[in-house]
PDB file of C-alpha atoms in Angstrom:
ATOM      1  CA  GLN A1038      82.304  42.291  18.687  1.00 92.00           C
ATOM      2  CA  VAL A1039      81.206  42.478  15.077  1.00 96.00           C
ATOM      3  CA  GLN A1040      81.151  45.975  13.608  1.00 97.00           C
ATOM      4  CA  LEU A1041      80.163  47.089  10.120  1.00 97.00           C
ATOM      5  CA  VAL A1042      80.747  50.707   9.130  1.00 97.00           C
ATOM      6  CA  GLU A1043      79.522  52.023   5.786  1.00 97.00           C
ATOM      7  CA  SER A1044      80.759  55.118   4.003  1.00 97.00           C
ATOM      8  CA  GLY A1045      80.702  56.730   0.572  1.00 98.00           C
ATOM      9  CA  GLY A1046      77.093  57.785   0.154  1.00 97.00           C
ATOM     10  CA  GLY A1047      76.025  61.192  -1.055  1.00 97.00           C
ATOM     11  CA  LEU A1048      74.050  63.221  -3.557  1.00 98.00           C
ATOM     12  CA  VAL A1049      74.682  62.473  -7.220  1.00 98.00           C
ATOM     13  CA  GLN A1050      72.999  63.402 -10.468  1.00 98.00           C
ATOM     14  CA  PRO A1051      71.253  60.769 -12.591  1.00 98.00           C
ATOM     15  CA  GLY A1052      73.848  58.911 -14.634  1.00 98.00           C
ATOM     16  CA  GLY A1053      76.531  59.509 -12.032  1.00 98.00           C
ATOM     17  CA  SER A1054      78.593  57.107  -9.983  1.00 98.00           C
ATOM     18  CA  LEU A1055      79.377  56.404  -6.340  1.00 98.00           C
ATOM     19  CA  ARG A1056      81.441  53.813  -4.522  1.00 98.00           C
ATOM     20  CA  LEU A1057      80.254  52.596  -1.153  1.00 98.00           C
ATOM     21  CA  SER A1058      82.582  50.944   1.337  1.00 98.00           C
ATOM     22  CA  CYS A1059      81.861  48.786   4.359  1.00 98.00           C
ATOM     23  CA  ALA A1060      84.681  48.237   6.839  1.00 98.00           C
ATOM     24  CA  ALA A1061      84.215  45.098   8.922  1.00 97.00           C
ATOM     25  CA  SER A1062      85.818  44.055  12.199  1.00 94.00           C
ATOM     26  CA  GLY A1063      85.394  41.583  15.022  1.00 92.00           C
ATOM     27  CA  TYR A1064      85.375  38.341  13.009  1.00 93.00           C
ATOM     28  CA  ILE A1065      87.331  36.505  10.301  1.00 93.00           C
ATOM     29  CA  PHE A1066      86.149  38.559   7.340  1.00 93.00           C
ATOM     30  CA  ALA A1067      87.446  36.299   4.578  1.00 92.00           C
ATOM     31  CA  ARG A1068      85.321  33.340   5.664  1.00 95.00           C
ATOM     32  CA  TYR A1069      81.873  34.873   5.192  1.00 96.00           C
ATOM     33  CA  ALA A1070      79.604  36.174   2.475  1.00 97.00           C
ATOM     34  CA  MET A1071      78.753  39.852   2.579  1.00 97.00           C
ATOM     35  CA  ASP A1072      75.679  41.629   1.240  1.00 97.00           C
ATOM     36  CA  TRP A1073      74.532  45.108   0.371  1.00 98.00           C
ATOM     37  CA  TYR A1074      70.894  45.933   1.042  1.00 98.00           C
ATOM     38  CA  ARG A1075      68.964  49.138   0.476  1.00 98.00           C
ATOM     39  CA  GLN A1076      65.782  50.641   1.837  1.00 98.00           C
ATOM     40  CA  ALA A1077      63.956  53.446   0.113  1.00 97.00           C
ATOM     41  CA  SER A1078      61.556  55.638   2.034  1.00 96.00           C
ATOM     42  CA  GLY A1079      58.283  53.803   2.609  1.00 96.00           C
ATOM     43  CA  LYS A1080      59.555  50.548   1.093  1.00 97.00           C
ATOM     44  CA  ARG A1081      60.859  47.248   2.387  1.00 97.00           C
ATOM     45  CA  ARG A1082      64.568  46.628   2.670  1.00 97.00           C
ATOM     46  CA  GLU A1083      65.801  44.727  -0.405  1.00 98.00           C
ATOM     47  CA  LEU A1084      68.900  42.694  -1.128  1.00 98.00           C
ATOM     48  CA  VAL A1085      70.967  44.424  -3.806  1.00 98.00           C
ATOM     49  CA  ALA A1086      74.133  42.350  -4.141  1.00 98.00           C
ATOM     50  CA  THR A1087      76.058  39.499  -2.509  1.00 98.00           C
ATOM     51  CA  VAL A1088      79.697  38.473  -2.642  1.00 98.00           C
ATOM     52  CA  LEU A1089      80.593  35.020  -1.358  1.00 97.00           C
ATOM     53  CA  SER A1090      83.785  34.183   0.506  1.00 95.00           C
ATOM     54  CA  GLY A1091      85.231  32.771  -2.717  1.00 93.00           C
ATOM     55  CA  GLY A1092      84.393  35.919  -4.665  1.00 93.00           C
ATOM     56  CA  SER A1093      81.295  34.823  -6.580  1.00 97.00           C
ATOM     57  CA  THR A1094      78.690  37.556  -6.888  1.00 98.00           C
ATOM     58  CA  ALA A1095      74.962  37.921  -7.392  1.00 98.00           C
ATOM     59  CA  TYR A1096      72.719  40.928  -8.030  1.00 98.00           C
ATOM     60  CA  VAL A1097      69.093  41.932  -8.021  1.00 98.00           C
ATOM     61  CA  ASP A1098      67.887  42.356 -11.597  1.00 98.00           C
ATOM     62  CA  SER A1099      67.363  46.095 -11.283  1.00 97.00           C
ATOM     63  CA  VAL A1100      71.100  46.765 -10.768  1.00 98.00           C
ATOM     64  CA  LYS A1101      72.675  44.145 -13.033  1.00 98.00           C
ATOM     65  CA  GLY A1102      75.165  45.706 -15.393  1.00 98.00           C
ATOM     66  CA  ARG A1103      75.326  48.918 -13.346  1.00 98.00           C
ATOM     67  CA  PHE A1104      76.522  47.877  -9.869  1.00 98.00           C
ATOM     68  CA  THR A1105      79.566  45.813  -8.933  1.00 98.00           C
ATOM     69  CA  ILE A1106      80.161  44.265  -5.520  1.00 98.00           C
ATOM     70  CA  SER A1107      83.696  43.325  -4.533  1.00 98.00           C
ATOM     71  CA  ARG A1108      85.721  42.528  -1.451  1.00 97.00           C
ATOM     72  CA  ASP A1109      89.262  43.114  -0.262  1.00 97.00           C
ATOM     73  CA  ASN A1110      90.035  40.501   2.363  1.00 96.00           C
ATOM     74  CA  ALA A1111      93.341  42.178   3.229  1.00 96.00           C
ATOM     75  CA  LYS A1112      91.430  45.326   4.211  1.00 97.00           C
ATOM     76  CA  ASN A1113      88.349  43.590   5.669  1.00 97.00           C
ATOM     77  CA  THR A1114      86.255  45.751   3.371  1.00 98.00           C
ATOM     78  CA  VAL A1115      83.415  45.168   0.947  1.00 98.00           C
ATOM     79  CA  TYR A1116      82.608  47.665  -1.799  1.00 98.00           C
ATOM     80  CA  LEU A1117      79.642  48.527  -3.983  1.00 98.00           C
ATOM     81  CA  GLU A1118      80.550  50.383  -7.154  1.00 98.00           C
ATOM     82  CA  MET A1119      77.417  52.042  -8.522  1.00 98.00           C
ATOM     83  CA  ASN A1120      77.335  53.444 -12.056  1.00 98.00           C
ATOM     84  CA  SER A1121      74.588  54.886 -14.252  1.00 98.00           C
ATOM     85  CA  LEU A1122      72.654  55.790 -11.150  1.00 98.00           C
ATOM     86  CA  LYS A1123      68.931  56.405 -11.428  1.00 98.00           C
ATOM     87  CA  PRO A1124      66.532  58.298  -9.152  1.00 98.00           C
ATOM     88  CA  GLU A1125      65.016  54.954  -8.163  1.00 97.00           C
ATOM     89  CA  ASP A1126      68.372  53.956  -6.664  1.00 98.00           C
ATOM     90  CA  THR A1127      67.815  56.565  -3.940  1.00 98.00           C
ATOM     91  CA  ALA A1128      67.845  54.732  -0.602  1.00 98.00           C
ATOM     92  CA  LEU A1129      69.697  54.084   2.605  1.00 98.00           C
ATOM     93  CA  TYR A1130      72.302  51.436   1.793  1.00 98.00           C
ATOM     94  CA  TYR A1131      73.391  48.900   4.400  1.00 98.00           C
ATOM     95  CA  CYS A1132      76.008  46.206   4.474  1.00 97.00           C
ATOM     96  CA  HIS A1133      74.988  42.933   6.071  1.00 98.00           C
ATOM     97  CA  LEU A1134      76.641  39.857   7.539  1.00 96.00           C
ATOM     98  CA  ARG A1135      74.990  36.656   8.644  1.00 94.00           C
ATOM     99  CA  LEU A1136      77.184  34.990  11.263  1.00 94.00           C
ATOM    100  CA  GLY A1137      74.686  33.118  13.360  1.00 91.00           C
ATOM    101  CA  ALA A1138      72.830  36.352  13.934  1.00 93.00           C
ATOM    102  CA  ASP A1139      72.280  39.122  11.390  1.00 95.00           C
ATOM    103  CA  TYR A1140      74.604  42.097  11.637  1.00 96.00           C
ATOM    104  CA  TRP A1141      73.983  45.466  10.002  1.00 97.00           C
ATOM    105  CA  GLY A1142      75.888  48.678   9.638  1.00 96.00           C
ATOM    106  CA  GLN A1143      74.348  52.059  10.350  1.00 96.00           C
ATOM    107  CA  GLY A1144      73.676  52.723   6.670  1.00 97.00           C
ATOM    108  CA  THR A1145      74.822  55.365   4.204  1.00 98.00           C
ATOM    109  CA  GLN A1146      72.386  57.536   2.280  1.00 98.00           C
ATOM    110  CA  VAL A1147      72.460  57.605  -1.510  1.00 98.00           C
ATOM    111  CA  THR A1148      70.359  60.269  -3.200  1.00 98.00           C
ATOM    112  CA  VAL A1149      70.115  60.430  -6.980  1.00 98.00           C
ATOM    113  CA  SER A1150      68.566  63.684  -8.097  1.00 97.00           C
ATOM    114  CA  ALA A1151      69.038  66.452 -10.617  1.00 95.00           C
TER     115      ALA A1151
END
């Protein structure tokens, strides 16, 4: 069965960096796009970044130039490198796969605070 397991969240000061990882299993990872979403307290879940099977990427405007999504098909893992973090980046971050149904990981908390 499909499994997505995120890691790498934590508490960081404004201006700091974190790298999130999402380890995938149960399907042919290289064939499918992967996304990172986030959900701040009291807000709707929003799409942050997408990486297609061929490696093309897309970002929400608020993270362009600061976040980088990438994938390692040999490791069945998708990453989100987050730099110049701001307090408004605080959220629970999820990786997502659409393979017929929608699949989500359990989420990893990112808190940006002084």
